[in-house]
PDB file of C-alpha atoms in Angstrom:
ATOM      1  CA  MET A   1      84.874  81.410  27.168  1.00 44.00           C
ATOM      2  CA  PHE A   2      85.163  84.703  25.281  1.00 38.00           C
ATOM      3  CA  ALA A   3      82.650  83.464  22.719  1.00 41.00           C
ATOM      4  CA  ARG A   4      80.240  82.526  25.498  1.00 41.00           C
ATOM      5  CA  PHE A   5      80.649  85.974  27.111  1.00 37.00           C
ATOM      6  CA  PHE A   6      80.089  87.663  23.758  1.00 35.00           C
ATOM      7  CA  LEU A   7      76.874  85.727  23.162  1.00 35.00           C
ATOM      8  CA  ILE A   8      75.548  86.643  26.614  1.00 34.00           C
ATOM      9  CA  PHE A   9      76.487  90.308  26.082  1.00 32.00           C
ATOM     10  CA  ALA A  10      74.874  90.348  22.653  1.00 34.00           C
ATOM     11  CA  PHE A  11      71.665  88.889  24.079  1.00 32.00           C
ATOM     12  CA  ILE A  12      71.495  91.489  26.863  1.00 36.00           C
ATOM     13  CA  PHE A  13      72.266  94.324  24.450  1.00 35.00           C
ATOM     14  CA  SER A  14      69.568  93.282  22.000  1.00 36.00           C
ATOM     15  CA  ALA A  15      67.046  92.872  24.807  1.00 40.00           C
ATOM     16  CA  LEU A  16      67.640  96.327  26.259  1.00 43.00           C
ATOM     17  CA  TRP A  17      68.111  98.658  23.326  1.00 46.00           C
ATOM     18  CA  ALA A  18      65.457  99.556  20.778  1.00 58.00           C
ATOM     19  CA  ASP A  19      64.720  96.935  18.125  1.00 78.00           C
ATOM     20  CA  PHE A  20      63.544  99.458  15.550  1.00 84.00           C
ATOM     21  CA  LYS A  21      63.642 103.205  15.029  1.00 88.00           C
ATOM     22  CA  LEU A  22      61.230 105.058  12.749  1.00 90.00           C
ATOM     23  CA  ASN A  23      62.957 108.185  11.439  1.00 91.00           C
ATOM     24  CA  LEU A  24      60.885 111.290  10.711  1.00 94.00           C
ATOM     25  CA  SER A  25      61.302 114.664   8.989  1.00 93.00           C
ATOM     26  CA  ALA A  26      60.820 116.741  12.171  1.00 96.00           C
ATOM     27  CA  ASN A  27      60.376 116.368  15.918  1.00 97.00           C
ATOM     28  CA  VAL A  28      57.416 114.468  17.368  1.00 98.00           C
ATOM     29  CA  SER A  29      54.925 116.843  19.008  1.00 98.00           C
ATOM     30  CA  ALA A  30      51.937 114.473  19.292  1.00 98.00           C
ATOM     31  CA  LEU A  31      51.457 110.712  19.218  1.00 99.00           C
ATOM     32  CA  LYS A  32      48.314 108.551  19.304  1.00 98.00           C
ATOM     33  CA  LEU A  33      47.903 104.775  19.170  1.00 98.00           C
ATOM     34  CA  SER A  34      44.559 103.543  17.829  1.00 96.00           C
ATOM     35  CA  ASN A  35      44.027  99.858  17.060  1.00 93.00           C
ATOM     36  CA  ASP A  36      46.717  98.859  14.521  1.00 92.00           C
ATOM     37  CA  GLU A  37      47.712 102.399  13.585  1.00 94.00           C
ATOM     38  CA  LEU A  38      50.033 104.973  15.084  1.00 96.00           C
ATOM     39  CA  PHE A  39      49.252 108.613  14.304  1.00 98.00           C
ATOM     40  CA  ILE A  40      52.269 110.914  14.466  1.00 98.00           C
ATOM     41  CA  GLY A  41      52.080 114.700  14.612  1.00 98.00           C
ATOM     42  CA  LEU A  42      55.238 116.698  13.960  1.00 98.00           C
ATOM     43  CA  ASP A  43      56.222 120.208  14.928  1.00 95.00           C
ATOM     44  CA  ASN A  44      56.465 121.121  11.224  1.00 96.00           C
ATOM     45  CA  GLY A  45      52.727 120.464  10.837  1.00 97.00           C
ATOM     46  CA  GLU A  46      52.891 117.066   9.142  1.00 98.00           C
ATOM     47  CA  LEU A  47      50.515 114.289  10.233  1.00 98.00           C
ATOM     48  CA  TYR A  48      51.472 110.682   9.488  1.00 97.00           C
ATOM     49  CA  LYS A  49      49.750 107.338   9.837  1.00 95.00           C
ATOM     50  CA  TYR A  50      51.986 104.356  10.524  1.00 92.00           C
ATOM     51  CA  ASN A  51      50.911 100.724  10.068  1.00 88.00           C
ATOM     52  CA  LEU A  52      51.895  98.771  13.177  1.00 88.00           C
ATOM     53  CA  LYS A  53      51.216  95.360  11.656  1.00 81.00           C
ATOM     54  CA  SER A  54      54.193  96.053   9.419  1.00 69.00           C
ATOM     55  CA  THR A  55      56.307  96.724  12.503  1.00 66.00           C
ATOM     56  CA  LEU A  56      55.359  93.304  13.858  1.00 66.00           C
ATOM     57  CA  ASP A  57      56.431  91.794  10.538  1.00 67.00           C
ATOM     58  CA  PHE A  58      59.691  93.731  10.737  1.00 61.00           C
ATOM     59  CA  LEU A  59      60.502  92.457  14.208  1.00 61.00           C
ATOM     60  CA  LYS A  60      59.814  88.895  13.115  1.00 58.00           C
ATOM     61  CA  ALA A  61      61.634  89.044   9.788  1.00 50.00           C
ATOM     62  CA  LYS A  62      64.307  91.607  10.818  1.00 51.00           C
ATOM     63  CA  GLN A  63      64.005  93.515   7.570  1.00 48.00           C
ATOM     64  CA  ASN A  64      63.660  97.254   7.207  1.00 52.00           C
ATOM     65  CA  ILE A  65      60.272  98.569   6.132  1.00 53.00           C
ATOM     66  CA  ASN A  66      58.870 102.049   6.593  1.00 57.00           C
ATOM     67  CA  PRO A  67      55.149 102.128   5.646  1.00 67.00           C
ATOM     68  CA  LYS A  68      54.161 105.545   6.972  1.00 82.00           C
ATOM     69  CA  THR A  69      51.616 107.639   5.084  1.00 91.00           C
ATOM     70  CA  LEU A  70      51.333 111.429   5.070  1.00 94.00           C
ATOM     71  CA  LEU A  71      47.691 112.229   5.879  1.00 96.00           C
ATOM     72  CA  ALA A  72      47.702 116.020   6.085  1.00 96.00           C
ATOM     73  CA  THR A  73      49.742 119.163   6.591  1.00 96.00           C
ATOM     74  CA  THR A  74      48.489 121.947   8.835  1.00 97.00           C
ATOM     75  CA  PRO A  75      47.826 125.436   7.422  1.00 95.00           C
ATOM     76  CA  LYS A  76      50.244 128.345   7.640  1.00 96.00           C
ATOM     77  CA  ILE A  77      50.035 130.625  10.671  1.00 94.00           C
ATOM     78  CA  SER A  78      51.867 133.518  12.289  1.00 92.00           C
ATOM     79  CA  ASN A  79      53.082 133.583  15.874  1.00 85.00           C
ATOM     80  CA  PHE A  80      54.850 136.227  17.949  1.00 84.00           C
ATOM     81  CA  PHE A  81      58.225 135.391  16.383  1.00 86.00           C
ATOM     82  CA  GLU A  82      57.621 134.083  12.849  1.00 86.00           C
ATOM     83  CA  THR A  83      55.202 134.370   9.945  1.00 90.00           C
ATOM     84  CA  ASN A  84      54.018 131.907   7.303  1.00 92.00           C
ATOM     85  CA  ILE A  85      54.926 128.747   9.233  1.00 92.00           C
ATOM     86  CA  ASN A  86      53.017 125.483   9.478  1.00 93.00           C
ATOM     87  CA  ALA A  87      51.010 125.110  12.676  1.00 95.00           C
ATOM     88  CA  LYS A  88      52.430 122.715  15.239  1.00 96.00           C
ATOM     89  CA  ILE A  89      50.308 119.691  16.171  1.00 98.00           C
ATOM     90  CA  TYR A  90      49.799 119.525  19.959  1.00 98.00           C
ATOM     91  CA  ASP A  91      47.505 116.524  20.386  1.00 99.00           C
ATOM     92  CA  ILE A  92      45.738 113.800  18.386  1.00 99.00           C
ATOM     93  CA  ASP A  93      42.744 111.546  18.937  1.00 98.00           C
ATOM     94  CA  GLU A  94      41.060 108.986  16.679  1.00 98.00           C
ATOM     95  CA  TYR A  95      37.707 107.204  16.851  1.00 97.00           C
ATOM     96  CA  ASN A  96      35.888 105.212  14.151  1.00 95.00           C
ATOM     97  CA  GLY A  97      37.807 106.833  11.309  1.00 94.00           C
ATOM     98  CA  LEU A  98      37.448 110.369  12.688  1.00 97.00           C
ATOM     99  CA  LEU A  99      40.676 112.205  13.499  1.00 98.00           C
ATOM    100  CA  ALA A 100      40.800 115.263  15.741  1.00 99.00           C
ATOM    101  CA  LEU A 101      43.900 117.442  16.045  1.00 99.00           C
ATOM    102  CA  LEU A 102      44.706 120.169  18.530  1.00 98.00           C
ATOM    103  CA  ILE A 103      46.864 122.553  16.533  1.00 98.00           C
ATOM    104  CA  GLU A 104      48.553 125.903  16.881  1.00 96.00           C
ATOM    105  CA  GLY A 105      46.661 129.008  15.800  1.00 94.00           C
ATOM    106  CA  ASP A 106      47.738 132.577  15.118  1.00 93.00           C
ATOM    107  CA  ASN A 107      49.552 134.364  17.956  1.00 89.00           C
ATOM    108  CA  GLY A 108      49.059 131.797  20.701  1.00 88.00           C
ATOM    109  CA  SER A 109      45.514 130.710  19.887  1.00 93.00           C
ATOM    110  CA  LYS A 110      44.403 127.081  19.481  1.00 96.00           C
ATOM    111  CA  ASN A 111      42.499 125.487  16.619  1.00 97.00           C
ATOM    112  CA  LEU A 112      40.763 122.164  16.187  1.00 98.00           C
ATOM    113  CA  GLY A 113      41.541 120.135  13.086  1.00 98.00           C
ATOM    114  CA  ILE A 114      38.996 117.547  11.904  1.00 98.00           C
ATOM    115  CA  LEU A 115      39.964 114.919   9.357  1.00 97.00           C
ATOM    116  CA  LYS A 116      37.524 112.339   8.026  1.00 93.00           C
ATOM    117  CA  GLN A 117      38.234 109.564   5.564  1.00 85.00           C
ATOM    118  CA  ASN A 118      38.672 110.788   1.977  1.00 81.00           C
ATOM    119  CA  SER A 119      38.336 114.437   2.986  1.00 90.00           C
ATOM    120  CA  LYS A 120      40.565 117.439   3.566  1.00 95.00           C
ATOM    121  CA  LEU A 121      41.612 118.773   6.951  1.00 97.00           C
ATOM    122  CA  LYS A 122      38.920 121.102   8.333  1.00 97.00           C
ATOM    123  CA  ILE A 123      40.035 123.863  10.710  1.00 97.00           C
ATOM    124  CA  ILE A 124      37.753 125.122  13.490  1.00 98.00           C
ATOM    125  CA  ASN A 125      38.654 128.113  15.651  1.00 95.00           C
ATOM    126  CA  LEU A 126      38.287 127.185  19.309  1.00 96.00           C
ATOM    127  CA  PRO A 127      36.595 129.625  21.712  1.00 90.00           C
ATOM    128  CA  LEU A 128      39.428 129.313  24.258  1.00 92.00           C
ATOM    129  CA  ASP A 129      43.214 129.287  24.030  1.00 92.00           C
ATOM    130  CA  ASN A 130      44.179 127.240  27.085  1.00 96.00           C
ATOM    131  CA  VAL A 131      43.244 123.790  25.740  1.00 98.00           C
ATOM    132  CA  LYS A 132      45.909 121.180  26.475  1.00 98.00           C
ATOM    133  CA  LYS A 133      44.334 117.888  25.413  1.00 98.00           C
ATOM    134  CA  ILE A 134      41.419 116.663  23.282  1.00 99.00           C
ATOM    135  CA  ILE A 135      39.352 113.467  23.333  1.00 99.00           C
ATOM    136  CA  ILE A 136      36.736 112.374  20.801  1.00 99.00           C
ATOM    137  CA  LEU A 137      33.641 111.426  22.784  1.00 98.00           C
ATOM    138  CA  ASP A 138      31.450 110.612  19.772  1.00 96.00           C
ATOM    139  CA  GLU A 139      31.198 111.605  16.119  1.00 95.00           C
ATOM    140  CA  ASN A 140      29.868 115.052  17.028  1.00 97.00           C
ATOM    141  CA  THR A 141      31.455 115.795  20.427  1.00 98.00           C
ATOM    142  CA  ILE A 142      35.058 116.621  21.297  1.00 99.00           C
ATOM    143  CA  VAL A 143      36.085 116.878  24.939  1.00 99.00           C
ATOM    144  CA  LEU A 144      38.447 119.804  25.504  1.00 99.00           C
ATOM    145  CA  LEU A 145      40.662 119.654  28.593  1.00 98.00           C
ATOM    146  CA  SER A 146      42.144 122.968  29.681  1.00 98.00           C
ATOM    147  CA  PHE A 147      45.334 123.830  31.524  1.00 97.00           C
ATOM    148  CA  SER A 148      43.115 125.089  34.370  1.00 97.00           C
ATOM    149  CA  SER A 149      41.430 121.673  34.908  1.00 97.00           C
ATOM    150  CA  GLU A 150      38.177 122.444  33.112  1.00 98.00           C
ATOM    151  CA  ILE A 151      36.254 119.969  30.965  1.00 98.00           C
ATOM    152  CA  TYR A 152      34.351 121.272  27.930  1.00 98.00           C
ATOM    153  CA  TYR A 153      32.058 119.301  25.616  1.00 99.00           C
ATOM    154  CA  PHE A 154      32.527 120.934  22.208  1.00 98.00           C
ATOM    155  CA  ASP A 155      29.741 120.329  19.680  1.00 98.00           C
ATOM    156  CA  LEU A 156      31.096 120.053  16.123  1.00 97.00           C
ATOM    157  CA  LYS A 157      27.821 121.002  14.419  1.00 97.00           C
ATOM    158  CA  SER A 158      27.200 124.221  16.323  1.00 97.00           C
ATOM    159  CA  GLN A 159      30.927 124.753  17.050  1.00 97.00           C
ATOM    160  CA  LYS A 160      30.038 125.731  20.603  1.00 96.00           C
ATOM    161  CA  SER A 161      30.635 124.404  24.086  1.00 97.00           C
ATOM    162  CA  VAL A 162      27.471 122.639  25.290  1.00 97.00           C
ATOM    163  CA  PHE A 163      28.729 121.567  28.733  1.00 98.00           C
ATOM    164  CA  SER A 164      31.538 122.572  31.056  1.00 98.00           C
ATOM    165  CA  THR A 165      32.727 121.822  34.559  1.00 98.00           C
ATOM    166  CA  LYS A 166      35.794 122.663  36.623  1.00 97.00           C
ATOM    167  CA  LEU A 167      37.331 119.847  38.653  1.00 96.00           C
ATOM    168  CA  SER A 168      40.064 121.717  40.491  1.00 95.00           C
ATOM    169  CA  THR A 169      41.779 125.056  40.991  1.00 95.00           C
ATOM    170  CA  SER A 170      45.080 123.255  40.328  1.00 95.00           C
ATOM    171  CA  SER A 171      46.627 123.044  36.872  1.00 96.00           C
ATOM    172  CA  PHE A 172      45.906 120.034  34.656  1.00 97.00           C
ATOM    173  CA  GLY A 173      48.716 117.618  33.786  1.00 97.00           C
ATOM    174  CA  ASP A 174      47.504 114.636  31.752  1.00 98.00           C
ATOM    175  CA  ALA A 175      44.448 112.473  31.092  1.00 98.00           C
ATOM    176  CA  SER A 176      43.526 108.972  29.981  1.00 98.00           C
ATOM    177  CA  PHE A 177      40.165 107.774  28.654  1.00 98.00           C
ATOM    178  CA  ASP A 178      38.674 104.292  29.040  1.00 97.00           C
ATOM    179  CA  ARG A 179      35.934 104.360  26.404  1.00 96.00           C
ATOM    180  CA  ALA A 180      34.385 101.019  27.399  1.00 95.00           C
ATOM    181  CA  GLN A 181      33.741 102.310  30.914  1.00 96.00           C
ATOM    182  CA  ASN A 182      33.021 105.960  29.968  1.00 98.00           C
ATOM    183  CA  THR A 183      35.717 106.872  32.475  1.00 98.00           C
ATOM    184  CA  LEU A 184      38.061 109.816  32.089  1.00 98.00           C
ATOM    185  CA  ALA A 185      41.028 109.998  34.465  1.00 98.00           C
ATOM    186  CA  LEU A 186      42.626 113.432  34.935  1.00 98.00           C
ATOM    187  CA  GLY A 187      45.873 114.090  36.782  1.00 98.00           C
ATOM    188  CA  CYS A 188      46.504 117.517  38.265  1.00 97.00           C
ATOM    189  CA  GLU A 189      48.996 119.600  40.192  1.00 95.00           C
ATOM    190  CA  GLY A 190      49.493 118.299  43.717  1.00 95.00           C
ATOM    191  CA  GLY A 191      49.320 114.677  42.578  1.00 97.00           C
ATOM    192  CA  VAL A 192      45.523 114.399  42.581  1.00 98.00           C
ATOM    193  CA  ILE A 193      43.734 112.093  40.126  1.00 98.00           C
ATOM    194  CA  PHE A 194      40.051 112.658  39.314  1.00 98.00           C
ATOM    195  CA  LEU A 195      37.850 109.936  37.798  1.00 98.00           C
ATOM    196  CA  PHE A 196      35.010 111.426  35.747  1.00 98.00           C
ATOM    197  CA  ASN A 197      32.102 109.625  34.055  1.00 98.00           C
ATOM    198  CA  THR A 198      31.675 111.101  30.569  1.00 98.00           C
ATOM    199  CA  ALA A 199      28.150 109.698  30.101  1.00 98.00           C
ATOM    200  CA  SER A 200      26.580 110.954  33.337  1.00 98.00           C
ATOM    201  CA  LYS A 201      28.958 113.955  33.489  1.00 98.00           C
ATOM    202  CA  THR A 202      29.640 113.305  37.148  1.00 98.00           C
ATOM    203  CA  LEU A 203      32.741 113.007  39.306  1.00 98.00           C
ATOM    204  CA  LEU A 204      33.276 109.406  40.404  1.00 98.00           C
ATOM    205  CA  SER A 205      36.197 109.749  42.786  1.00 97.00           C
ATOM    206  CA  LYS A 206      39.223 111.786  43.817  1.00 98.00           C
ATOM    207  CA  ILE A 207      42.530 110.033  44.530  1.00 98.00           C
ATOM    208  CA  GLU A 208      45.418 111.608  46.435  1.00 97.00           C
ATOM    209  CA  ALA A 209      47.968 109.639  44.440  1.00 98.00           C
ATOM    210  CA  GLN A 210      51.177 111.694  44.418  1.00 98.00           C
ATOM    211  CA  LYS A 211      52.801 114.723  46.038  1.00 96.00           C
ATOM    212  CA  ASP A 212      53.484 116.945  43.030  1.00 97.00           C
ATOM    213  CA  SER A 213      52.323 117.691  39.484  1.00 97.00           C
ATOM    214  CA  ILE A 214      51.310 114.680  37.404  1.00 98.00           C
ATOM    215  CA  TYR A 215      53.009 114.604  34.002  1.00 98.00           C
ATOM    216  CA  SER A 216      51.605 111.352  32.626  1.00 98.00           C
ATOM    217  CA  LEU A 217      48.564 109.212  33.385  1.00 99.00           C
ATOM    218  CA  SER A 218      47.392 105.842  32.053  1.00 99.00           C
ATOM    219  CA  LEU A 219      44.089 104.074  32.749  1.00 98.00           C
ATOM    220  CA  GLU A 220      43.329 100.421  31.929  1.00 97.00           C
ATOM    221  CA  ASN A 221      40.026  99.160  33.397  1.00 95.00           C
ATOM    222  CA  SER A 222      40.492  99.533  37.177  1.00 95.00           C
ATOM    223  CA  ARG A 223      44.278  99.960  36.967  1.00 98.00           C
ATOM    224  CA  LEU A 224      46.060 103.324  37.063  1.00 99.00           C
ATOM    225  CA  LEU A 225      49.670 104.329  36.443  1.00 99.00           C
ATOM    226  CA  SER A 226      50.955 107.885  36.799  1.00 99.00           C
ATOM    227  CA  GLY A 227      54.266 109.719  36.727  1.00 98.00           C
ATOM    228  CA  SER A 228      55.016 112.883  38.650  1.00 98.00           C
ATOM    229  CA  ALA A 229      57.430 115.658  39.478  1.00 98.00           C
ATOM    230  CA  ASP A 230      57.826 114.005  42.889  1.00 98.00           C
ATOM    231  CA  LYS A 231      60.177 111.492  41.184  1.00 98.00           C
ATOM    232  CA  GLN A 232      57.864 108.577  41.744  1.00 98.00           C
ATOM    233  CA  ALA A 233      55.589 106.393  39.665  1.00 99.00           C
ATOM    234  CA  TYR A 234      52.227 105.515  41.228  1.00 99.00           C
ATOM    235  CA  TYR A 235      50.533 102.236  40.284  1.00 99.00           C
ATOM    236  CA  PHE A 236      47.094 101.084  41.436  1.00 98.00           C
ATOM    237  CA  ASP A 237      46.608  97.416  40.544  1.00 97.00           C
ATOM    238  CA  GLY A 238      42.851  97.449  41.131  1.00 95.00           C
ATOM    239  CA  LEU A 239      43.144  96.595  44.817  1.00 97.00           C
ATOM    240  CA  ARG A 240      46.092  98.470  46.299  1.00 97.00           C
ATOM    241  CA  ALA A 241      48.587 101.228  45.531  1.00 98.00           C
ATOM    242  CA  HIS A 242      52.301 100.767  44.796  1.00 99.00           C
ATOM    243  CA  TYR A 243      55.045 103.384  44.521  1.00 99.00           C
ATOM    244  CA  PHE A 244      58.321 103.237  42.599  1.00 99.00           C
ATOM    245  CA  ASP A 245      61.162 105.635  43.413  1.00 98.00           C
ATOM    246  CA  THR A 246      62.769 106.800  40.169  1.00 98.00           C
ATOM    247  CA  LYS A 247      65.199 109.538  41.321  1.00 96.00           C
ATOM    248  CA  PHE A 248      64.064 111.487  38.253  1.00 97.00           C
ATOM    249  CA  LEU A 249      60.909 113.171  36.973  1.00 98.00           C
ATOM    250  CA  VAL A 250      58.528 110.632  35.426  1.00 98.00           C
ATOM    251  CA  TYR A 251      57.356 112.122  32.135  1.00 98.00           C
ATOM    252  CA  ALA A 252      55.749 109.089  30.462  1.00 99.00           C
ATOM    253  CA  THR A 253      53.693 106.046  31.450  1.00 99.00           C
ATOM    254  CA  ALA A 254      51.741 103.286  29.687  1.00 99.00           C
ATOM    255  CA  LEU A 255      49.441 100.407  30.609  1.00 98.00           C
ATOM    256  CA  SER A 256      48.283  97.308  28.748  1.00 97.00           C
ATOM    257  CA  GLN A 257      46.335  94.268  29.908  1.00 96.00           C
ATOM    258  CA  LYS A 258      49.634  92.557  30.806  1.00 96.00           C
ATOM    259  CA  TYR A 259      52.188  95.287  31.486  1.00 98.00           C
ATOM    260  CA  GLY A 260      52.915  98.744  32.776  1.00 98.00           C
ATOM    261  CA  ALA A 261      55.784 101.071  31.863  1.00 99.00           C
ATOM    262  CA  TYR A 262      57.201 104.282  33.280  1.00 99.00           C
ATOM    263  CA  SER A 263      60.115 106.428  32.168  1.00 98.00           C
ATOM    264  CA  LEU A 264      63.410 106.896  33.994  1.00 97.00           C
ATOM    265  CA  GLU A 265      66.251 109.352  33.401  1.00 95.00           C
ATOM    266  CA  ASN A 266      67.960 107.043  30.891  1.00 92.00           C
ATOM    267  CA  GLY A 267      65.494 104.252  30.396  1.00 96.00           C
ATOM    268  CA  ILE A 268      62.126 102.638  31.008  1.00 98.00           C
ATOM    269  CA  ASN A 269      60.990 100.165  33.651  1.00 98.00           C
ATOM    270  CA  ILE A 270      58.501  97.458  32.676  1.00 98.00           C
ATOM    271  CA  ILE A 271      56.240  96.050  35.393  1.00 98.00           C
ATOM    272  CA  ASP A 272      53.729  93.209  35.423  1.00 98.00           C
ATOM    273  CA  LYS A 273      50.156  93.443  36.719  1.00 97.00           C
ATOM    274  CA  ASN A 274      51.338  92.569  40.224  1.00 97.00           C
ATOM    275  CA  ALA A 275      53.732  95.561  40.353  1.00 98.00           C
ATOM    276  CA  SER A 276      56.957  93.557  39.939  1.00 98.00           C
ATOM    277  CA  ILE A 277      59.671  95.154  37.787  1.00 98.00           C
ATOM    278  CA  ILE A 278      60.390  92.550  35.108  1.00 97.00           C
ATOM    279  CA  LYS A 279      62.628  94.442  32.674  1.00 96.00           C
ATOM    280  CA  LYS A 280      64.553  97.668  32.168  1.00 96.00           C
ATOM    281  CA  LEU A 281      64.981  99.193  28.716  1.00 96.00           C
ATOM    282  CA  ASN A 282      67.740 101.652  27.909  1.00 91.00           C
ATOM    283  CA  TYR A 283      66.882 104.861  26.071  1.00 90.00           C
ATOM    284  CA  ASP A 284      69.281 107.602  24.988  1.00 84.00           C
ATOM    285  CA  GLY A 285      67.009 110.153  23.296  1.00 85.00           C
ATOM    286  CA  ALA A 286      65.274 113.281  24.561  1.00 88.00           C
ATOM    287  CA  SER A 287      63.053 112.875  27.623  1.00 94.00           C
ATOM    288  CA  LEU A 288      60.164 110.577  26.756  1.00 97.00           C
ATOM    289  CA  ASN A 289      56.773 112.217  26.350  1.00 97.00           C
ATOM    290  CA  TYR A 290      54.856 109.199  25.029  1.00 98.00           C
ATOM    291  CA  LEU A 291      54.715 105.479  25.763  1.00 99.00           C
ATOM    292  CA  PHE A 292      52.263 102.932  24.303  1.00 98.00           C
ATOM    293  CA  PHE A 293      51.955  99.164  24.338  1.00 98.00           C
ATOM    294  CA  TYR A 294      51.046  97.327  21.143  1.00 95.00           C
ATOM    295  CA  ASP A 295      50.898  93.570  21.610  1.00 90.00           C
ATOM    296  CA  GLU A 296      54.405  92.628  22.853  1.00 92.00           C
ATOM    297  CA  ILE A 297      55.920  95.893  21.599  1.00 93.00           C
ATOM    298  CA  LEU A 298      56.560  99.092  23.554  1.00 96.00           C
ATOM    299  CA  ILE A 299      56.473 102.319  21.544  1.00 96.00           C
ATOM    300  CA  GLY A 300      58.185 105.461  22.815  1.00 97.00           C
ATOM    301  CA  ALA A 301      58.969 108.988  21.656  1.00 97.00           C
ATOM    302  CA  GLY A 302      60.359 112.220  23.033  1.00 96.00           C
ATOM    303  CA  TYR A 303      60.808 115.571  21.323  1.00 96.00           C
ATOM    304  CA  ASP A 304      63.020 113.943  18.693  1.00 96.00           C
ATOM    305  CA  ASN A 305      62.765 113.150  14.997  1.00 95.00           C
ATOM    306  CA  PHE A 306      62.149 109.439  15.564  1.00 94.00           C
ATOM    307  CA  VAL A 307      59.864 106.933  17.267  1.00 94.00           C
ATOM    308  CA  GLN A 308      61.394 103.867  18.902  1.00 93.00           C
ATOM    309  CA  PHE A 309      60.051 100.326  19.229  1.00 92.00           C
ATOM    310  CA  TRP A 310      61.131  97.673  21.734  1.00 93.00           C
ATOM    311  CA  GLU A 311      60.189  93.990  21.518  1.00 90.00           C
ATOM    312  CA  LEU A 312      59.364  92.758  25.026  1.00 91.00           C
ATOM    313  CA  LYS A 313      59.714  89.021  24.399  1.00 80.00           C
TER     314      LYS A 313
END
């Protein structure tokens, strides 16, 4: 009977705790999933590329591999407290081999880093300091999203803003971009979600989703998942809205074609497309800032020196 209990316990333990942990040289300050690659920005200015196909092989073969590649290191800067330090990476986006980085500049300013294949990191001084998130729209246009809920189209050739609009007087929390639909979802203070068409540059809709600031937002076709300071996760399945009480601030969310995920105080809930909770994962690191689905794997990271991977099947 003891052996049977042990086997059941071992199964539950392996199903709930992370299957693999990728250790890093500094804390994760930015994370981006693009196709089969995970781009990792660290607060010491290092940018890594990690091959996710190798992670799938690891989970199948249960052998330790660590195929991450150092792509670039940010230049030295000075802030109000230190001098000659590497700039922190705040955000990352990737499209068709083009990498864009939002990085720290001198004394509180923000810079844009551009990295193309077989080239060095190019630094561009941004005309504003309150940029929170960046999105590559095309090979020559970077969308800058400000803390004050403004959208700027930044032209790389002229290095100027060629379009801007302000969606709200409330502060901006998070955004998610569905490239196939040209739809940008932006979550703001007060729990409001705006849907913006990046091609026509028009506002599509405004959703009163939550009651407080939105920390994380995920968009997958017509489905939305957000996490808020109101200690709830909001999920729109394409037809109707669902709410999940979490009893803790929801800092991270993710959507795939099959699943959804939102962070808890000490774990992560996995839901299916119909809004049923199908699994809970335990997590004992710093508060999660990032969640991504890759096939049947969930990827998560907080402000820690590691990225964790959970196998869902």
